[in-house]
Amino acid sequence: MLNIEIEIDGKKVAPNKAGHALEEAFVSTAIGRIKEIVEPIQCTAHKQRPKIKVVGSSLGSMEIEVEGCCSELIELVKSKLQ
């Protein structure tokens, strides 16, 4: 299963706890889109899935970080998310 974390201003936040309804909707939509793109991806060499972390000090500054078992997996995921 794909692991996605949300961090706002250094604090982990569950999508349903993001506070403002608009923020919650944005976060939920973003997670849904990331899942659509990344969920099918698995490293062919190591059979591992990537870990996705969404971080930022506010919703306007959110960035996606990708971790994985190897650079090939990380680069593949990054290319799909662009």
Short mmCIF file of N, CA and C in Angstrom, two decimals:
data_model
loop_
_atom_site.label_atom_id
_atom_site.label_comp_id
_atom_site.label_asym_id
_atom_site.label_seq_id
_atom_site.Cartn_x
_atom_site.Cartn_y
_atom_site.Cartn_z
N MET A 1 0.85 -1.18 0.00
CA MET A 1 0.00 0.00 0.00
C MET A 1 0.89 1.24 0.00
N LEU A 2 0.49 2.25 -0.69
CA LEU A 2 1.24 3.49 -0.79
C LEU A 2 1.14 4.29 0.50
N ASN A 3 2.29 4.78 0.95
CA ASN A 3 2.35 5.57 2.17
C ASN A 3 2.51 7.04 1.81
N ILE A 4 1.53 7.85 2.14
CA ILE A 4 1.60 9.29 1.89
C ILE A 4 1.41 10.02 3.21
N GLU A 5 2.34 10.92 3.51
CA GLU A 5 2.25 11.74 4.70
C GLU A 5 2.05 13.19 4.29
N ILE A 6 1.34 13.94 5.12
CA ILE A 6 1.18 15.38 4.91
C ILE A 6 1.86 16.08 6.07
N GLU A 7 2.71 17.06 5.75
CA GLU A 7 3.35 17.87 6.76
C GLU A 7 3.10 19.33 6.44
N ILE A 8 2.55 20.05 7.41
CA ILE A 8 2.34 21.50 7.25
C ILE A 8 3.08 22.17 8.40
N ASP A 9 4.03 23.00 8.05
CA ASP A 9 4.85 23.71 9.02
C ASP A 9 5.52 22.75 9.99
N GLY A 10 6.03 21.64 9.46
CA GLY A 10 6.77 20.67 10.27
C GLY A 10 5.92 19.72 11.08
N LYS A 11 4.62 19.79 10.97
CA LYS A 11 3.73 18.92 11.75
C LYS A 11 2.98 17.99 10.83
N LYS A 12 2.97 16.69 11.17
CA LYS A 12 2.19 15.73 10.39
C LYS A 12 0.71 16.02 10.58
N VAL A 13 -0.02 15.99 9.47
CA VAL A 13 -1.45 16.32 9.49
C VAL A 13 -2.21 15.28 8.70
N ALA A 14 -3.25 14.72 9.28
CA ALA A 14 -4.15 13.83 8.56
C ALA A 14 -5.05 14.70 7.69
N PRO A 15 -5.41 14.21 6.48
CA PRO A 15 -6.25 15.02 5.60
C PRO A 15 -7.54 15.50 6.26
N ASN A 16 -8.14 14.68 7.08
CA ASN A 16 -9.40 15.06 7.72
C ASN A 16 -9.19 15.96 8.96
N LYS A 17 -7.93 16.25 9.29
CA LYS A 17 -7.62 17.12 10.43
C LYS A 17 -6.92 18.40 10.00
N ALA A 18 -6.92 18.68 8.71
CA ALA A 18 -6.17 19.82 8.18
C ALA A 18 -6.74 21.16 8.61
N GLY A 19 -7.89 21.17 9.24
CA GLY A 19 -8.44 22.43 9.74
C GLY A 19 -9.54 22.96 8.86
N HIS A 20 -9.26 23.96 8.14
CA HIS A 20 -10.22 24.65 7.29
C HIS A 20 -10.75 23.71 6.20
N ALA A 21 -12.02 23.80 5.89
CA ALA A 21 -12.66 22.91 4.91
C ALA A 21 -11.99 22.99 3.55
N LEU A 22 -11.59 24.18 3.13
CA LEU A 22 -10.92 24.32 1.84
C LEU A 22 -9.57 23.61 1.85
N GLU A 23 -8.85 23.74 2.95
CA GLU A 23 -7.58 23.03 3.07
C GLU A 23 -7.80 21.52 3.01
N GLU A 24 -8.81 21.05 3.72
CA GLU A 24 -9.12 19.62 3.70
C GLU A 24 -9.44 19.15 2.29
N ALA A 25 -10.23 19.92 1.56
CA ALA A 25 -10.59 19.56 0.19
C ALA A 25 -9.36 19.54 -0.70
N PHE A 26 -8.51 20.53 -0.56
CA PHE A 26 -7.30 20.59 -1.36
C PHE A 26 -6.40 19.39 -1.07
N VAL A 27 -6.21 19.12 0.21
CA VAL A 27 -5.34 18.01 0.60
C VAL A 27 -5.91 16.68 0.11
N SER A 28 -7.20 16.49 0.27
CA SER A 28 -7.83 15.24 -0.18
C SER A 28 -7.71 15.07 -1.70
N THR A 29 -7.93 16.15 -2.43
CA THR A 29 -7.82 16.10 -3.88
C THR A 29 -6.38 15.81 -4.31
N ALA A 30 -5.44 16.48 -3.66
CA ALA A 30 -4.02 16.27 -3.98
C ALA A 30 -3.60 14.84 -3.70
N ILE A 31 -4.00 14.31 -2.57
CA ILE A 31 -3.65 12.92 -2.23
C ILE A 31 -4.27 11.96 -3.23
N GLY A 32 -5.52 12.20 -3.60
CA GLY A 32 -6.18 11.34 -4.58
C GLY A 32 -5.43 11.32 -5.91
N ARG A 33 -5.01 12.49 -6.35
CA ARG A 33 -4.29 12.58 -7.63
C ARG A 33 -2.92 11.92 -7.53
N ILE A 34 -2.22 12.14 -6.42
CA ILE A 34 -0.92 11.49 -6.23
C ILE A 34 -1.08 9.98 -6.23
N LYS A 35 -2.10 9.48 -5.53
CA LYS A 35 -2.34 8.03 -5.50
C LYS A 35 -2.60 7.48 -6.90
N GLU A 36 -3.42 8.18 -7.68
CA GLU A 36 -3.70 7.73 -9.06
C GLU A 36 -2.41 7.57 -9.85
N ILE A 37 -1.51 8.51 -9.68
CA ILE A 37 -0.27 8.50 -10.45
C ILE A 37 0.74 7.49 -9.91
N VAL A 38 0.90 7.45 -8.59
CA VAL A 38 2.01 6.70 -7.98
C VAL A 38 1.65 5.28 -7.57
N GLU A 39 0.40 5.03 -7.23
CA GLU A 39 0.00 3.71 -6.71
C GLU A 39 0.46 2.55 -7.59
N PRO A 40 0.37 2.64 -8.92
CA PRO A 40 0.77 1.49 -9.75
C PRO A 40 2.28 1.29 -9.87
N ILE A 41 3.07 2.23 -9.38
CA ILE A 41 4.52 2.17 -9.58
C ILE A 41 5.18 1.32 -8.49
N GLN A 42 6.01 0.41 -8.95
CA GLN A 42 6.78 -0.45 -8.06
C GLN A 42 8.14 -0.68 -8.70
N CYS A 43 9.19 -0.71 -7.91
CA CYS A 43 10.53 -0.95 -8.44
C CYS A 43 10.58 -2.36 -9.02
N THR A 44 10.99 -2.45 -10.27
CA THR A 44 11.06 -3.77 -10.91
C THR A 44 12.21 -4.61 -10.35
N ALA A 45 13.27 -3.97 -9.90
CA ALA A 45 14.43 -4.69 -9.37
C ALA A 45 14.22 -5.16 -7.93
N HIS A 46 13.63 -4.30 -7.09
CA HIS A 46 13.54 -4.59 -5.66
C HIS A 46 12.12 -4.88 -5.16
N LYS A 47 11.15 -4.73 -6.05
CA LYS A 47 9.74 -4.99 -5.70
C LYS A 47 9.25 -4.11 -4.55
N GLN A 48 9.81 -2.90 -4.43
CA GLN A 48 9.43 -1.96 -3.37
C GLN A 48 8.60 -0.83 -3.97
N ARG A 49 7.78 -0.24 -3.14
CA ARG A 49 6.98 0.91 -3.56
C ARG A 49 7.62 2.18 -3.00
N PRO A 50 7.39 3.30 -3.65
CA PRO A 50 7.95 4.55 -3.16
C PRO A 50 7.20 5.05 -1.93
N LYS A 51 7.85 5.93 -1.19
CA LYS A 51 7.20 6.63 -0.08
C LYS A 51 7.10 8.09 -0.50
N ILE A 52 5.93 8.65 -0.37
CA ILE A 52 5.66 10.03 -0.76
C ILE A 52 5.44 10.86 0.49
N LYS A 53 6.08 12.02 0.54
CA LYS A 53 5.87 12.95 1.65
C LYS A 53 5.58 14.32 1.05
N VAL A 54 4.49 14.92 1.49
CA VAL A 54 4.11 16.26 1.06
C VAL A 54 4.44 17.19 2.22
N VAL A 55 5.32 18.17 1.98
CA VAL A 55 5.79 19.04 3.07
C VAL A 55 5.69 20.51 2.66
N GLY A 56 5.61 21.37 3.65
CA GLY A 56 5.60 22.81 3.41
C GLY A 56 5.18 23.55 4.65
N SER A 57 5.37 24.86 4.63
CA SER A 57 4.98 25.68 5.77
C SER A 57 3.53 26.15 5.65
N SER A 58 2.95 25.99 4.45
CA SER A 58 1.55 26.33 4.22
C SER A 58 1.10 25.58 2.97
N LEU A 59 -0.18 25.60 2.68
CA LEU A 59 -0.66 24.92 1.48
C LEU A 59 -0.05 25.52 0.22
N GLY A 60 0.24 26.80 0.24
CA GLY A 60 0.82 27.45 -0.93
C GLY A 60 2.27 27.10 -1.19
N SER A 61 2.92 26.51 -0.21
CA SER A 61 4.33 26.18 -0.37
C SER A 61 4.59 24.67 -0.33
N MET A 62 3.58 23.89 -0.56
CA MET A 62 3.71 22.44 -0.46
C MET A 62 4.62 21.89 -1.57
N GLU A 63 5.48 20.94 -1.20
CA GLU A 63 6.33 20.25 -2.14
C GLU A 63 6.21 18.76 -1.89
N ILE A 64 6.43 17.99 -2.95
CA ILE A 64 6.37 16.54 -2.85
C ILE A 64 7.78 15.99 -2.79
N GLU A 65 8.05 15.19 -1.76
CA GLU A 65 9.33 14.50 -1.63
C GLU A 65 9.10 13.03 -1.90
N VAL A 66 10.05 12.41 -2.60
CA VAL A 66 9.94 11.00 -2.96
C VAL A 66 11.11 10.24 -2.37
N GLU A 67 10.83 9.15 -1.68
CA GLU A 67 11.85 8.26 -1.17
C GLU A 67 11.62 6.89 -1.79
N GLY A 68 12.69 6.14 -1.96
CA GLY A 68 12.55 4.82 -2.55
C GLY A 68 13.80 3.98 -2.35
N CYS A 69 13.71 2.75 -2.79
CA CYS A 69 14.78 1.78 -2.60
C CYS A 69 16.00 2.08 -3.48
N CYS A 70 15.81 2.82 -4.57
CA CYS A 70 16.92 3.10 -5.47
C CYS A 70 16.63 4.38 -6.27
N SER A 71 17.66 4.93 -6.85
CA SER A 71 17.52 6.19 -7.59
C SER A 71 16.62 6.02 -8.81
N GLU A 72 16.61 4.84 -9.41
CA GLU A 72 15.76 4.61 -10.58
C GLU A 72 14.28 4.76 -10.22
N LEU A 73 13.90 4.19 -9.09
CA LEU A 73 12.50 4.30 -8.64
C LEU A 73 12.15 5.76 -8.33
N ILE A 74 13.04 6.44 -7.63
CA ILE A 74 12.79 7.83 -7.26
C ILE A 74 12.64 8.69 -8.51
N GLU A 75 13.52 8.53 -9.47
CA GLU A 75 13.45 9.32 -10.71
C GLU A 75 12.20 8.99 -11.52
N LEU A 76 11.80 7.72 -11.54
CA LEU A 76 10.58 7.34 -12.26
C LEU A 76 9.36 8.03 -11.65
N VAL A 77 9.26 7.99 -10.33
CA VAL A 77 8.12 8.61 -9.66
C VAL A 77 8.12 10.12 -9.89
N LYS A 78 9.28 10.75 -9.74
CA LYS A 78 9.37 12.19 -9.96
C LYS A 78 8.94 12.57 -11.37
N SER A 79 9.34 11.76 -12.35
CA SER A 79 8.96 12.07 -13.74
C SER A 79 7.46 11.93 -13.95
N LYS A 80 6.83 10.97 -13.30
CA LYS A 80 5.39 10.79 -13.42
C LYS A 80 4.61 11.92 -12.71
N LEU A 81 5.18 12.48 -11.67
CA LEU A 81 4.50 13.54 -10.92
C LEU A 81 4.64 14.92 -11.56
N GLN A 82 5.51 15.07 -12.53
CA GLN A 82 5.69 16.38 -13.16
C GLN A 82 4.56 16.72 -14.09
#
